[in-house]
Short mmCIF file of C-alpha atoms and ligand atoms in Angstrom, two decimals:
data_model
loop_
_atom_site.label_atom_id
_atom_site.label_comp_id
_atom_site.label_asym_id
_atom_site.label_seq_id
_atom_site.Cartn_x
_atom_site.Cartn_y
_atom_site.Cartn_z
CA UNK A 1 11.49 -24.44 13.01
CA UNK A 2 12.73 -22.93 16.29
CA UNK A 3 14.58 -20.15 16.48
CA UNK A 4 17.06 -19.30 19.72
CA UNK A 5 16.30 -17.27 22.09
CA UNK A 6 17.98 -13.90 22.83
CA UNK A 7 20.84 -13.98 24.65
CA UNK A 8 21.70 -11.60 27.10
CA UNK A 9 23.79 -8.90 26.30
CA UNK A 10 23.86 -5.22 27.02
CA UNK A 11 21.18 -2.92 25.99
CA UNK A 12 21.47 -0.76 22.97
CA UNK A 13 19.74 2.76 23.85
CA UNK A 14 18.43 4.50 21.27
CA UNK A 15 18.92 7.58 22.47
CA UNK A 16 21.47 8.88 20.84
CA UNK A 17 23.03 8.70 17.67
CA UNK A 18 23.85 5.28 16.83
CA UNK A 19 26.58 6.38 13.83
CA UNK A 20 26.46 6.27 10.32
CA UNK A 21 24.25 5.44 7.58
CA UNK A 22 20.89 6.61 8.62
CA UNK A 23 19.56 7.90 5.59
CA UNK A 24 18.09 11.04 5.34
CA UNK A 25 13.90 12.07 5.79
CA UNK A 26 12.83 15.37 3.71
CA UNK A 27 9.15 15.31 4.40
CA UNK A 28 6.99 16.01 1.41
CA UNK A 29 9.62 15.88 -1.20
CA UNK A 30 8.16 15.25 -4.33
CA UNK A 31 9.84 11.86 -5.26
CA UNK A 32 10.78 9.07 -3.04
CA UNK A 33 14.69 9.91 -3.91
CA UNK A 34 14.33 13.06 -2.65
CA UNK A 35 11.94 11.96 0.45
CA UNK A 36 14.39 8.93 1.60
CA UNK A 37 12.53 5.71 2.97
CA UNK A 38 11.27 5.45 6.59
CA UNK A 39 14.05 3.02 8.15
CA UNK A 40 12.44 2.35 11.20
CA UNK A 41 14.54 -1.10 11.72
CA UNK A 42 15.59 -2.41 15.24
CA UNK A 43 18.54 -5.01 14.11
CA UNK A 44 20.41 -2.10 12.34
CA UNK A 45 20.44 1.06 14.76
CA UNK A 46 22.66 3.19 12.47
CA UNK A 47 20.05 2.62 9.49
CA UNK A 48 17.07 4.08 11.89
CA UNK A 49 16.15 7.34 10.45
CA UNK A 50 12.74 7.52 13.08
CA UNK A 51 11.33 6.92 16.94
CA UNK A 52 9.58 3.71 17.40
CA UNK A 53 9.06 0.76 14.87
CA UNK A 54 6.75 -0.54 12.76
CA UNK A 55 3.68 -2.12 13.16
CA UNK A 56 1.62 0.04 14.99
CA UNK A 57 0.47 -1.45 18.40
CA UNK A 58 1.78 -4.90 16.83
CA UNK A 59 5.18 -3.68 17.39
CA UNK A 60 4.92 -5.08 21.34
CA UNK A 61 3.67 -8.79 19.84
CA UNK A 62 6.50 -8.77 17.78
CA UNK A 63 8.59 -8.28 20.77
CA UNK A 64 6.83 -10.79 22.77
CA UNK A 65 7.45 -13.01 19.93
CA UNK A 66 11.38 -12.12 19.50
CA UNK A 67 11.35 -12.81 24.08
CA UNK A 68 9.53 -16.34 23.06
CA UNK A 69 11.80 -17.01 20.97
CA UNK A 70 9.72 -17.68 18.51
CA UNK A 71 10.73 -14.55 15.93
CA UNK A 72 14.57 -14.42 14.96
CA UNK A 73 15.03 -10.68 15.23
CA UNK A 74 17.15 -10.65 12.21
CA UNK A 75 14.06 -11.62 10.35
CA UNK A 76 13.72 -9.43 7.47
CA UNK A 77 10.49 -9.86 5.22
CA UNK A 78 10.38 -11.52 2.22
CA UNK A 79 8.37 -9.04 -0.12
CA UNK A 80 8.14 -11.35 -3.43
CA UNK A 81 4.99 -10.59 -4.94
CA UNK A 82 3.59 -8.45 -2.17
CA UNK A 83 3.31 -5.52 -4.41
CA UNK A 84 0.03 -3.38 -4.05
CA UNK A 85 -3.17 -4.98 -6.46
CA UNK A 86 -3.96 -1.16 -7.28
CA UNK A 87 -1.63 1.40 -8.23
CA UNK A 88 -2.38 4.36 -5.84
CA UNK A 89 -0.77 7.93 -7.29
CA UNK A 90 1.78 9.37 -6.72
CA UNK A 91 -0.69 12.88 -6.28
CA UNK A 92 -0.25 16.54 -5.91
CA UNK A 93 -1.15 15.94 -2.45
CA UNK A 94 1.70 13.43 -1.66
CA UNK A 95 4.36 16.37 -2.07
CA UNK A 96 2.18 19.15 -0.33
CA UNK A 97 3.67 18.99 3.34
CA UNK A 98 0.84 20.12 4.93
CA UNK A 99 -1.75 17.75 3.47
CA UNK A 100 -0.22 14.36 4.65
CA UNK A 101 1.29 14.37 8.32
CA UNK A 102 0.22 11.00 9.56
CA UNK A 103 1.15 8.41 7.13
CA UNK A 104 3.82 8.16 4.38
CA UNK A 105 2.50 8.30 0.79
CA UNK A 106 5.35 5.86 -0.33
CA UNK A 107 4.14 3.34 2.09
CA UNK A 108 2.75 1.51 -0.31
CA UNK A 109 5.50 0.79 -3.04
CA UNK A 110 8.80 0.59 -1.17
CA UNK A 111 10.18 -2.26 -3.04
CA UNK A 112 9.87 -0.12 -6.05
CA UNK A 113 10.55 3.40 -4.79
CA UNK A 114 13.97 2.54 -2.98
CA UNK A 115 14.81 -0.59 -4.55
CA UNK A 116 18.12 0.77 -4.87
CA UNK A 117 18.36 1.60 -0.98
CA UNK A 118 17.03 -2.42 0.06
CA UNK A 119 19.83 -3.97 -2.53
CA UNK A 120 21.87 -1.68 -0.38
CA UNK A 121 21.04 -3.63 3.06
CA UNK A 122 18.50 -0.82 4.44
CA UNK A 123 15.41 -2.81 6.07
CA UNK A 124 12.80 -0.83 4.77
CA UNK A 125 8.85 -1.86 5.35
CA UNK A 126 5.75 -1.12 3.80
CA UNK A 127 3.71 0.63 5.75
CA UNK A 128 0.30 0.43 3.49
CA UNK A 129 -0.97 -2.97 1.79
CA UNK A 130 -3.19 -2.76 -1.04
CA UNK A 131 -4.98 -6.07 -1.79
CA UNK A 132 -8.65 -7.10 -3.44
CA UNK A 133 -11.40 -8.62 -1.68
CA UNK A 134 -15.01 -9.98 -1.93
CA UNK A 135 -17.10 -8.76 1.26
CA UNK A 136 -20.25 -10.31 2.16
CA UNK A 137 -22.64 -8.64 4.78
CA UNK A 138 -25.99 -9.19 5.81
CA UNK A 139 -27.48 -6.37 5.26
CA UNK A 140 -26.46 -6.25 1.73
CA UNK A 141 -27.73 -9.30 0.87
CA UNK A 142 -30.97 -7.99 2.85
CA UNK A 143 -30.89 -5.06 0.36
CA UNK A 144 -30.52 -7.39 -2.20
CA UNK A 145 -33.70 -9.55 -1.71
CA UNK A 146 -35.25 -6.30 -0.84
CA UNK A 147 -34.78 -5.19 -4.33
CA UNK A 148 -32.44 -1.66 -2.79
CA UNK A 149 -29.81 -3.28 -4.48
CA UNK A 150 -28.98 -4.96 -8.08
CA UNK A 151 -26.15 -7.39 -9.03
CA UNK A 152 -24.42 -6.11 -11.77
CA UNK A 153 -21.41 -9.08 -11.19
CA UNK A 154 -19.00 -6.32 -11.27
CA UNK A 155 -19.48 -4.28 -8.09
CA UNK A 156 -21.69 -6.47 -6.91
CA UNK A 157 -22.04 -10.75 -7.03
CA UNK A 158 -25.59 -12.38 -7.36
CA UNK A 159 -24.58 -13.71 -4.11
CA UNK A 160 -24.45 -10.55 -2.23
CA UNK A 161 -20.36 -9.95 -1.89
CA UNK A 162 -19.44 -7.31 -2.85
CA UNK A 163 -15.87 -6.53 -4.53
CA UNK A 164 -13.65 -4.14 -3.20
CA UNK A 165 -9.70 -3.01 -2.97
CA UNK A 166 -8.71 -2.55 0.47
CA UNK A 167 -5.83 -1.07 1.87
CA UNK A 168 -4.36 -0.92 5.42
CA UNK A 169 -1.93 2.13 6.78
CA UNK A 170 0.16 2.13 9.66
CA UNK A 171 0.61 5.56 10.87
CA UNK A 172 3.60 7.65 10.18
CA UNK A 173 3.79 10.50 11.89
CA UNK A 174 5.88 13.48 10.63
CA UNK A 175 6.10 15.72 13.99
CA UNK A 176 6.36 19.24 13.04
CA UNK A 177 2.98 18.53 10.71
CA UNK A 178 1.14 17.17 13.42
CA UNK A 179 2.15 19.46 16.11
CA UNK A 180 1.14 22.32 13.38
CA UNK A 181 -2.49 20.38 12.99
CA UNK A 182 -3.09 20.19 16.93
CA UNK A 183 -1.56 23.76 17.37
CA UNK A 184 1.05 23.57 19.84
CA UNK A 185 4.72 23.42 19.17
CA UNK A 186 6.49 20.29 18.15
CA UNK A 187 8.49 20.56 21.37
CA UNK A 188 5.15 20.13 23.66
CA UNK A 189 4.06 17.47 21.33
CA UNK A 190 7.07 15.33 21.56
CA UNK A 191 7.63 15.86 25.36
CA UNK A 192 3.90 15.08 26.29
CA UNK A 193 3.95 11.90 24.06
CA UNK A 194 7.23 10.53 26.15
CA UNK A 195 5.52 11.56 29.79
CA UNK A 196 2.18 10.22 29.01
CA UNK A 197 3.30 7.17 27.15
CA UNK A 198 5.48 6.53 30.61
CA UNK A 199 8.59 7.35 28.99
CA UNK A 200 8.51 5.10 26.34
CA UNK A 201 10.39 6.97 23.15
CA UNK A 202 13.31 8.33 24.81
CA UNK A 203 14.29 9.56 21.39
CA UNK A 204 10.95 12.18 21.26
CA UNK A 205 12.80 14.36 23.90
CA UNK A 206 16.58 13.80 22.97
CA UNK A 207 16.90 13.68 19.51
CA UNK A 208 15.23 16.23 17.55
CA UNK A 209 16.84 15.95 14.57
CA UNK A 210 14.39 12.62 13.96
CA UNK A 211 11.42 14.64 13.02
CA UNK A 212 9.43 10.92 12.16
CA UNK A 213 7.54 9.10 14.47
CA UNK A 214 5.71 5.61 14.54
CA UNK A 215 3.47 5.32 17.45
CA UNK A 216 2.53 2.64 18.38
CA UNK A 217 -1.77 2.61 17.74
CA UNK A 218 -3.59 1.37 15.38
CA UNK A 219 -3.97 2.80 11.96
CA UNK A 220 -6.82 2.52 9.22
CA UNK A 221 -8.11 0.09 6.61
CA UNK A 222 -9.81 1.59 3.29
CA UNK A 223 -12.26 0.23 1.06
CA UNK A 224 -13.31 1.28 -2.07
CA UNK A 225 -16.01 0.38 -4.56
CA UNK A 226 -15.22 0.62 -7.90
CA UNK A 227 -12.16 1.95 -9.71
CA UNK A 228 -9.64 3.36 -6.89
CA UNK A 229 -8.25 5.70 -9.92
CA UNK A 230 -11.60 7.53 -9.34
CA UNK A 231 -11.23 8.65 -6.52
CA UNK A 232 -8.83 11.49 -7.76
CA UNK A 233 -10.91 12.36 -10.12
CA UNK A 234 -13.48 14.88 -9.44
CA UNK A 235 -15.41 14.46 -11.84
CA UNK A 236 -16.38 10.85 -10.31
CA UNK A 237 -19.27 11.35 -8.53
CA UNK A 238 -17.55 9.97 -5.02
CA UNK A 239 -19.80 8.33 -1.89
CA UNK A 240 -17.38 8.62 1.32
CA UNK A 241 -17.92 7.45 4.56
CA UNK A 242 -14.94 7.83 7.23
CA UNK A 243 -15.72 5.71 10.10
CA UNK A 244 -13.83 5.36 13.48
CA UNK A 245 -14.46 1.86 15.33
CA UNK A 246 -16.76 0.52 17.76
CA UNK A 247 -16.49 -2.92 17.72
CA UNK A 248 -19.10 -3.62 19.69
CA UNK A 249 -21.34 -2.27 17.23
CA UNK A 250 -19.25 -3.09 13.98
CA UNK A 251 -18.66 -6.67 14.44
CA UNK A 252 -20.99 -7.50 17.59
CA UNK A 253 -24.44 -6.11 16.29
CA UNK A 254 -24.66 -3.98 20.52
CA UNK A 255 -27.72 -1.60 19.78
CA UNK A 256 -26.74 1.44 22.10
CA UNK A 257 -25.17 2.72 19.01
CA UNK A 258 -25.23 3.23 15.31
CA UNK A 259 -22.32 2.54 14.00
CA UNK A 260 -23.12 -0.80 12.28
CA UNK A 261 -26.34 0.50 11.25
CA UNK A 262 -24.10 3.88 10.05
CA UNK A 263 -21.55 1.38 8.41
CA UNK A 264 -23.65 -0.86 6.28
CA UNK A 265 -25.54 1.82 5.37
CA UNK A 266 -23.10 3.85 4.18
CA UNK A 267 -21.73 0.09 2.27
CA UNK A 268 -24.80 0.37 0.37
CA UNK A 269 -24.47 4.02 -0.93
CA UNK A 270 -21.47 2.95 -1.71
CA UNK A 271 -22.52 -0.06 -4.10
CA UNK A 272 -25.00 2.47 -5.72
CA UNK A 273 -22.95 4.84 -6.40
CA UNK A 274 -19.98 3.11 -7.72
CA UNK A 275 -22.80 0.95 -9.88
CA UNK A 276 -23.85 4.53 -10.91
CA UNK A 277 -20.56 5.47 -12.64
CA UNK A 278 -18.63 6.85 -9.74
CA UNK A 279 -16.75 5.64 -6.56
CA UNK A 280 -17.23 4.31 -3.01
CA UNK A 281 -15.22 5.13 -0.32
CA UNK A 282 -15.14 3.64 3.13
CA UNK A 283 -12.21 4.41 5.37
CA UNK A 284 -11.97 2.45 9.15
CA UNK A 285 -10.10 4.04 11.41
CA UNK A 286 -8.90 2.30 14.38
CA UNK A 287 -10.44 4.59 17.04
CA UNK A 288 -12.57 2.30 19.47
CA UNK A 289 -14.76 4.39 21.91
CA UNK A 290 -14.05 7.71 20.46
CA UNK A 291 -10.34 6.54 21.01
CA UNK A 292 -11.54 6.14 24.37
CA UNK A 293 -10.87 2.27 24.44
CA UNK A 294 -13.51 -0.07 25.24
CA UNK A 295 -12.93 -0.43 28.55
CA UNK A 296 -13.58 3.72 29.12
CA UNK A 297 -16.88 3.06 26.56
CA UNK A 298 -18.31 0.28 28.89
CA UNK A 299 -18.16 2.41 31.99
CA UNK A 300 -19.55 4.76 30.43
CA UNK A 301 -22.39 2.69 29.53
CA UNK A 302 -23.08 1.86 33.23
CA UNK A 303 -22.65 4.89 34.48
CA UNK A 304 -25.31 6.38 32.02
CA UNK A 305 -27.73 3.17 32.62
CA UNK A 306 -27.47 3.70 36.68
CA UNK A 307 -27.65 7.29 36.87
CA UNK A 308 -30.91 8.75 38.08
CA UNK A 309 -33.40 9.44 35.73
CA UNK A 310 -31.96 6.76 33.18
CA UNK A 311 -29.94 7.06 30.36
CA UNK A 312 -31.07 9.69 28.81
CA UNK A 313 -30.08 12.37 26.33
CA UNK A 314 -29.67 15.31 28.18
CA UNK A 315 -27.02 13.91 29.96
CA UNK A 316 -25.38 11.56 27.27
CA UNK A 317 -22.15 13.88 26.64
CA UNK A 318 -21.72 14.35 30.45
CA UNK A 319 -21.57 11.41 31.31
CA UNK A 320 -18.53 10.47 29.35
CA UNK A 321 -16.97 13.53 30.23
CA UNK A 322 -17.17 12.47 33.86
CA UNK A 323 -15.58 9.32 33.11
CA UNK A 324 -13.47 10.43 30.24
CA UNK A 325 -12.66 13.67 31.18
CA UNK A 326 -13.57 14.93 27.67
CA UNK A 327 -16.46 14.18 25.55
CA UNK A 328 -14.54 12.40 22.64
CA UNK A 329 -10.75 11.89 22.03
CA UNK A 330 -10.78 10.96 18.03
CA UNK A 331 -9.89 14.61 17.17
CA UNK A 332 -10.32 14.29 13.32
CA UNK A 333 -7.35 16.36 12.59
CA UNK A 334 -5.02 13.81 11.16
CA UNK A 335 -7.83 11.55 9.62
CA UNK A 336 -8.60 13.97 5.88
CA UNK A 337 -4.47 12.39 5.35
CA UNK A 338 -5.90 9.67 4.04
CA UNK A 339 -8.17 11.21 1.40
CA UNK A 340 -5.41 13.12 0.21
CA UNK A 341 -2.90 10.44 -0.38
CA UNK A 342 -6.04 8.62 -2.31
CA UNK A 343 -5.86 11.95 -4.37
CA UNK A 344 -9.49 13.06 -3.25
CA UNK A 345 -10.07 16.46 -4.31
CA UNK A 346 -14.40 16.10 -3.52
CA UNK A 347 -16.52 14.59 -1.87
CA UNK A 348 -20.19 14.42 -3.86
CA UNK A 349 -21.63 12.34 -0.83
CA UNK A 350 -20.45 12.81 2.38
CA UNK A 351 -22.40 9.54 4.75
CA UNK A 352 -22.16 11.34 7.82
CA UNK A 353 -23.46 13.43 10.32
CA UNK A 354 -20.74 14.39 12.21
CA UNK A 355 -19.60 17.75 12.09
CA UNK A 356 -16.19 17.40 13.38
CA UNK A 357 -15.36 14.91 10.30
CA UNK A 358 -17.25 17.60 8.41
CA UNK A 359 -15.08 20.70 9.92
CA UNK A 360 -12.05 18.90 9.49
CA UNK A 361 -12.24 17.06 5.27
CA UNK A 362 -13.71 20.63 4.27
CA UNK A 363 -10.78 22.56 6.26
CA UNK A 364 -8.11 20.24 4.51
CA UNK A 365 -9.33 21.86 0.94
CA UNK A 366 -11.61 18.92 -0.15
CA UNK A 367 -14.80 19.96 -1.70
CA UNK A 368 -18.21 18.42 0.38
CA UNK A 369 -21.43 18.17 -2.01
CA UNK A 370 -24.01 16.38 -0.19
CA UNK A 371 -24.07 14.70 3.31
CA UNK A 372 -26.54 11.69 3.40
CA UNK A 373 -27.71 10.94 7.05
CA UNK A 374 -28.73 7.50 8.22
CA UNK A 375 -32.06 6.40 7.66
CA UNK A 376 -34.73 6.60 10.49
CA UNK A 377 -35.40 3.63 10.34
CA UNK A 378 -32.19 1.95 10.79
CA UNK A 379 -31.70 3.34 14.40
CA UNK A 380 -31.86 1.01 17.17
CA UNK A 381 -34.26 1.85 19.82
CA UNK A 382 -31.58 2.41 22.53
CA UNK A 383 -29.62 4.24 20.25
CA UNK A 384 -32.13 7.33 20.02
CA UNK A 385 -30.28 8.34 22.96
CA UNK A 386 -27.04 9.27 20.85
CA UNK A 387 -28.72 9.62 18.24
CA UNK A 388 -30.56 12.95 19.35
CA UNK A 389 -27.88 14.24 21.97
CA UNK A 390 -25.59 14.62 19.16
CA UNK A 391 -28.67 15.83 16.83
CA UNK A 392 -28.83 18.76 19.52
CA UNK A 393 -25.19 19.18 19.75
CA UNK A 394 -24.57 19.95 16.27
CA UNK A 395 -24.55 17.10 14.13
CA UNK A 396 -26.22 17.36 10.49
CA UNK A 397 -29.52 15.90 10.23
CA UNK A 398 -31.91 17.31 7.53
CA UNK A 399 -34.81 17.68 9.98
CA UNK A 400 -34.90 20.18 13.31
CA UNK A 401 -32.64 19.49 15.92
CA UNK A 402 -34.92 17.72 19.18
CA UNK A 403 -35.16 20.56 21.79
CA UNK A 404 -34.61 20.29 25.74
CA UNK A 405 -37.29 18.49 26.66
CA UNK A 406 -37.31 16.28 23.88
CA UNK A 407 -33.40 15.50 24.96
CA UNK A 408 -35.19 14.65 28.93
CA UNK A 409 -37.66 12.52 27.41
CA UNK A 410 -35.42 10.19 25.58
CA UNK A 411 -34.30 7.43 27.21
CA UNK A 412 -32.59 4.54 26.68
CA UNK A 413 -33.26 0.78 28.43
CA UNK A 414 -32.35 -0.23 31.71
CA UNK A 415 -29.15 -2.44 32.42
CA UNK A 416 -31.53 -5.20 34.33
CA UNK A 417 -34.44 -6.32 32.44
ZN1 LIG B 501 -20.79 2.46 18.34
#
């Protein structure tokens, strides 16, 4: 079916207030009646009660599908039978302002939480899916035949997939709770978001009294092993990994890192765990490069490779710097909001080494038992090079930290052969 394009007519800033019927936001409320829905619709500009759309980064495809004409922008979604697989809270956490800034808690179950407000005409979106699914990796099945693993058919298949609920989250951000997390005011925040996206929310620096924000990045996908009721549950003994992306790594198998390694590893804790009794916990964040981007990573990667001397440790965080202009952008502030609206109140083991995620899922009032490190022996080669600068800069690992000339001395291959 073909839809008609746009016609031209004049443009409808959103800059100011569009009239009435905009219902509403009272962050952290403890029901959804009291909270009002996120109304972050473009065909009805009264009903927007936020900056930006949904979608995430997606939002510009579904413009460049609306200018193809291929998207009727009166399109509003059909959500028969969409309803999350797994009913997630509602938890203490979901009404405690300061514990969830960056995504809203309701996401999830719109269609039931302001039913009343969508027979009404309000567009409202989900902004978190919850669905099941069987994944299959190599390594697991590796584990498998290795006899590291056991298939019980209910975590784990004989075939090697394992069974998990997933859930995706676009971020919602509520300003004055991020601006509190990054420690500046909400006025800073909001005018340094319009000047270094180019001026593209208009609305962040004239209309203040929209305090809810969906910018336009990538969010996070969760998967958990075993009951997702567990993971509020303390008593559960919980495996948690939070990962941010690398997709060269992740999906690609490049060896100048460890996040795969990191990843499937931590998959594997988390089948043994949840086959123990308790819970497994992976959550993806969509942070490529240290939030770099990949194009910032690869330079990177050159410009370590060429320097003189090699690439070697010593001189793994300064390089990025030089590129970057700081050694990592991912700032771990606003990633614990996840864990709270999944009710976690601990964390028995913690796969990871980084003490930034550390800092900031202990500093957000969850409990931290254990933190498992990745295995030797699962370390590329030409990932030592990470691997010990950010040994010597801090991270965990349960064995000493490799001094200065242990940092000069490790060095990773050459670009050429
Ligand atoms: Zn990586």
């Amino acid at each position: 079916m073909s839809v008609e394009a746009p016609a031209p007519r004049h443009i409808r800033l959103t800059s100011h207030a569009g009239g009435y019927g905009a219902l509403p936001i009272q962050w952290g409320a403890a029901t959804p009646a009291e909270r009002g829905p996120v109304v972050g619709t473009t065909t009805q500009r009264s009903h927007r009660n936020v900056i930006g759309t949904h979608s995430g980064s997606y939002s510009v495809y579904r413009a460049l599908a609306v200018a193809a004409g291929a998207l009727s922008r009166q399109h509003k979604a059909d959500l028969t039978n969409t309803a999350p697989t797994d009913e997630i809270g509602p938890y203490p956490q979901w009404s405690d302002p300061g514990r969830i800034v960056s995504l809203d808690p309701w996401g999830a179950v719109v269609s039931q939480a302001f039913a009343a407000e969508l027979a009404a005409g309000y567009d409202i979106r989900p902004t978190i899916a919850v669905t099941k699914a069987h994944v299959v990796l190599p390594e697991v099945i590796d584990a498998l035949q290795k006899g590291r693993l056991r298939a019980d058919g209910r975590i784990l298949t004989e075939g090697g997939a394992a069974m998990v609920t997933k859930a995706a989250i676009e971020p919602v951000w509520w300003l004055p709770g991020v601006a509190d997390r990054f420690g500046c005011t909400e006025a800073d925040l909001r005018r340094v978001l319009f000047e270094e996206t180019g001026g593209m929310y208009p609305e962040l620096v004239t209309r203040s009294d929209l305090e809810v924000f969906l910018p336009p990045i990538g969010g996070q996908t969760v998967y958990i092993f075993g009951n997702p009721r567990d993971l509020a549950n303390p008593d559960v003994e919980l495996t948690a990994r939070v990962h941010d992306e690398c997709n060269g790594s992740d999906v690609f198998g490049s060896d100048i890192c460890t996040c795969r390694p990191y990843l499937t590893h931590a998959i594997e804790e988390c089948i043994q765990g949840a086959q123990r009794g308790g819970v497994g916990l992976v959550s993806y964040s969509r942070k490529e490069g240290r939030a770099l981007g990949e194009v910032t990573k690869f330079l990177v990667y050159n410009a370590r490779k060429r320097q003189a001397g090699g690439d070697t440790a010593d001189q793994y965080f300064a390089r990025t710097e030089c590129v970057a202009g700081v050694q990592d952008m991912r700032f771990q502030e606003l990633m614990p909001d996840v864990l709270h609206w999944l009710g976690v109140r601990r964390i028995h083991r913690l796969v990871s080494m980084s003490n930034m995620k550390y800092d900031a899922i202990a500093g957000s009032g969850i409990e931290i038992g254990r933190r498992v490190n990745i295995p030797d022996e699962l370390i590329p080669a030409d990932a030592r090079v990470e691997m010990n600068a950010k040994m010597a800069a801090g991270y965990f690992s349960p064995g000493p930290a490799p001094d200065a000339s242990e940092l000069k001395n490790t060095r990773g291959r050459r670009l050429e052969p």
